[in-house]
Amino acid sequence: QVQLAESGGGSVQVGGSLRLSCAASGSPKTIYCLSWFRQAPGREREWVASHKAHGKTDYKDSVKGRFAISRDNGRNTVSLQMNRLKSEDAGVYYCAAGVRTCGVSDYWGQGTQVTVSS
């Protein structure tokens, strides 16, 4: 079992920055992929970025060049640095863990709210 706890959400103006963190507890060393998803009101949850155990990262096209995902295996954390935020980046951000693949998230955090105001 793995427990995920997000932190770092908040309110920011368009163009601002936020850093989200996710702490994994339980058996985090078994995790292959740590990802961030988000869900805006009235919309489906969407994938934002992933960090694989061997270091490869992937990003949703709309956040490339603005967001950066990083992983600290020693501290069992994954972070998402979000820069040049846009109004469409607002939503609840979720940390997710895939034990074997990024295609399937086996564990989810509770989410942290990101509000972007103009």
CSV table of C-alpha atoms in Angstrom, one decimal:
chain,number,residue,atom,x,y,z
A,1,GLN,CA,0.0,0.0,0.0
A,2,VAL,CA,1.1,3.5,-0.8
A,3,GLN,CA,-0.3,6.7,0.6
A,4,LEU,CA,0.1,10.0,-1.2
A,5,ALA,CA,-0.3,13.5,0.3
A,6,GLU,CA,-0.2,16.6,-1.8
A,7,SER,CA,0.6,20.1,-0.6
A,8,GLY,CA,1.5,23.5,-2.0
A,9,GLY,CA,-1.8,24.5,-3.7
A,10,GLY,CA,-3.1,28.0,-3.4
A,11,SER,CA,-4.1,31.1,-5.2
A,12,VAL,CA,-2.0,32.9,-7.7
A,13,GLN,CA,-2.4,35.5,-10.4
A,14,VAL,CA,-2.0,34.8,-14.1
A,15,GLY,CA,1.7,34.6,-14.9
A,16,GLY,CA,2.6,33.6,-11.3
A,17,SER,CA,4.2,30.4,-10.0
A,18,LEU,CA,3.3,27.6,-7.6
A,19,ARG,CA,5.1,24.5,-6.5
A,20,LEU,CA,3.2,21.4,-5.6
A,21,SER,CA,4.6,18.6,-3.6
A,22,CYS,CA,3.5,15.0,-3.0
A,23,ALA,CA,4.9,12.8,-0.3
A,24,ALA,CA,4.6,9.1,-0.7
A,25,SER,CA,4.5,6.8,2.3
A,26,GLY,CA,3.9,3.1,2.8
A,27,SER,CA,6.0,1.2,0.1
A,28,PRO,CA,7.1,4.1,-2.2
A,29,LYS,CA,10.2,2.3,-3.5
A,30,THR,CA,7.9,0.0,-5.5
A,31,ILE,CA,6.5,2.8,-7.5
A,32,TYR,CA,7.5,3.0,-11.2
A,33,CYS,CA,5.7,6.2,-12.2
A,34,LEU,CA,4.6,9.3,-10.3
A,35,SER,CA,2.3,11.6,-12.0
A,36,TRP,CA,0.2,14.7,-11.6
A,37,PHE,CA,-3.3,15.0,-12.9
A,38,ARG,CA,-5.8,17.9,-12.6
A,39,GLN,CA,-9.5,18.4,-12.8
A,40,ALA,CA,-11.2,21.7,-13.4
A,41,PRO,CA,-14.9,22.2,-12.4
A,42,GLY,CA,-17.2,20.6,-14.9
A,43,ARG,CA,-14.4,18.8,-16.7
A,44,GLU,CA,-12.8,15.4,-16.7
A,45,ARG,CA,-9.6,14.7,-14.8
A,46,GLU,CA,-6.6,15.1,-17.2
A,47,TRP,CA,-3.0,14.0,-17.1
A,48,VAL,CA,-0.4,16.7,-16.6
A,49,ALA,CA,3.0,15.2,-16.2
A,50,SER,CA,4.8,12.0,-15.3
A,51,HIS,CA,8.1,11.0,-13.9
A,52,LYS,CA,9.3,7.5,-14.4
A,53,ALA,CA,11.7,5.7,-12.0
A,54,HIS,CA,14.6,5.8,-14.5
A,55,GLY,CA,14.2,9.6,-14.8
A,56,LYS,CA,12.2,10.1,-18.0
A,57,THR,CA,9.6,12.8,-17.8
A,58,ASP,CA,6.6,13.5,-20.0
A,59,TYR,CA,4.3,16.5,-20.1
A,60,LYS,CA,1.0,17.5,-21.5
A,61,ASP,CA,1.6,19.7,-24.5
A,62,SER,CA,-0.1,22.7,-23.0
A,63,VAL,CA,2.3,22.8,-20.0
A,64,LYS,CA,5.6,22.0,-21.8
A,65,GLY,CA,8.1,24.7,-21.1
A,66,ARG,CA,6.1,26.0,-18.1
A,67,PHE,CA,5.9,23.1,-15.7
A,68,ALA,CA,8.6,20.9,-14.4
A,69,ILE,CA,8.2,17.6,-12.6
A,70,SER,CA,10.9,16.3,-10.3
A,71,ARG,CA,11.3,13.3,-8.1
A,72,ASP,CA,13.4,12.7,-5.0
A,73,ASN,CA,13.6,9.0,-4.4
A,74,GLY,CA,15.5,9.6,-1.2
A,75,ARG,CA,12.7,11.6,0.3
A,76,ASN,CA,9.9,9.8,-1.6
A,77,THR,CA,8.5,13.0,-3.0
A,78,VAL,CA,7.5,14.2,-6.3
A,79,SER,CA,7.1,17.9,-7.1
A,80,LEU,CA,5.5,20.0,-9.8
A,81,GLN,CA,6.9,23.4,-10.4
A,82,MET,CA,4.4,25.5,-12.3
A,83,ASN,CA,5.5,28.7,-13.9
A,84,ARG,CA,3.7,31.3,-16.1
A,85,LEU,CA,0.4,30.0,-14.9
A,86,LYS,CA,-2.7,30.5,-17.0
A,87,SER,CA,-6.3,30.6,-16.0
A,88,GLU,CA,-6.9,27.3,-17.7
A,89,ASP,CA,-4.3,25.7,-15.3
A,90,ALA,CA,-6.7,26.1,-12.4
A,91,GLY,CA,-8.2,23.1,-10.8
A,92,VAL,CA,-7.6,20.4,-8.3
A,93,TYR,CA,-4.3,18.8,-8.8
A,94,TYR,CA,-3.8,15.1,-7.9
A,95,CYS,CA,-0.7,13.1,-7.3
A,96,ALA,CA,-0.9,9.5,-8.6
A,97,ALA,CA,1.4,6.5,-8.4
A,98,GLY,CA,1.6,3.7,-10.9
A,99,VAL,CA,3.3,0.6,-9.6
A,100,ARG,CA,4.2,-0.9,-13.0
A,101,THR,CA,3.3,1.7,-15.6
A,102,CYS,CA,2.4,5.3,-16.1
A,103,GLY,CA,-0.7,4.1,-17.9
A,104,VAL,CA,-2.4,2.9,-14.8
A,105,SER,CA,-2.4,4.8,-11.6
A,106,ASP,CA,-2.8,2.5,-8.6
A,107,TYR,CA,-2.8,5.1,-5.9
A,108,TRP,CA,-4.2,8.6,-5.7
A,109,GLY,CA,-3.8,11.5,-3.3
A,110,GLN,CA,-6.7,13.6,-2.1
A,111,GLY,CA,-5.8,16.6,-4.3
A,112,THR,CA,-4.8,20.2,-3.7
A,113,GLN,CA,-6.6,23.2,-5.1
A,114,VAL,CA,-4.9,25.6,-7.5
A,115,THR,CA,-6.7,28.9,-8.3
A,116,VAL,CA,-5.4,31.2,-11.0
A,117,SER,CA,-7.0,34.6,-11.1
A,118,SER,CA,-6.6,37.4,-13.7
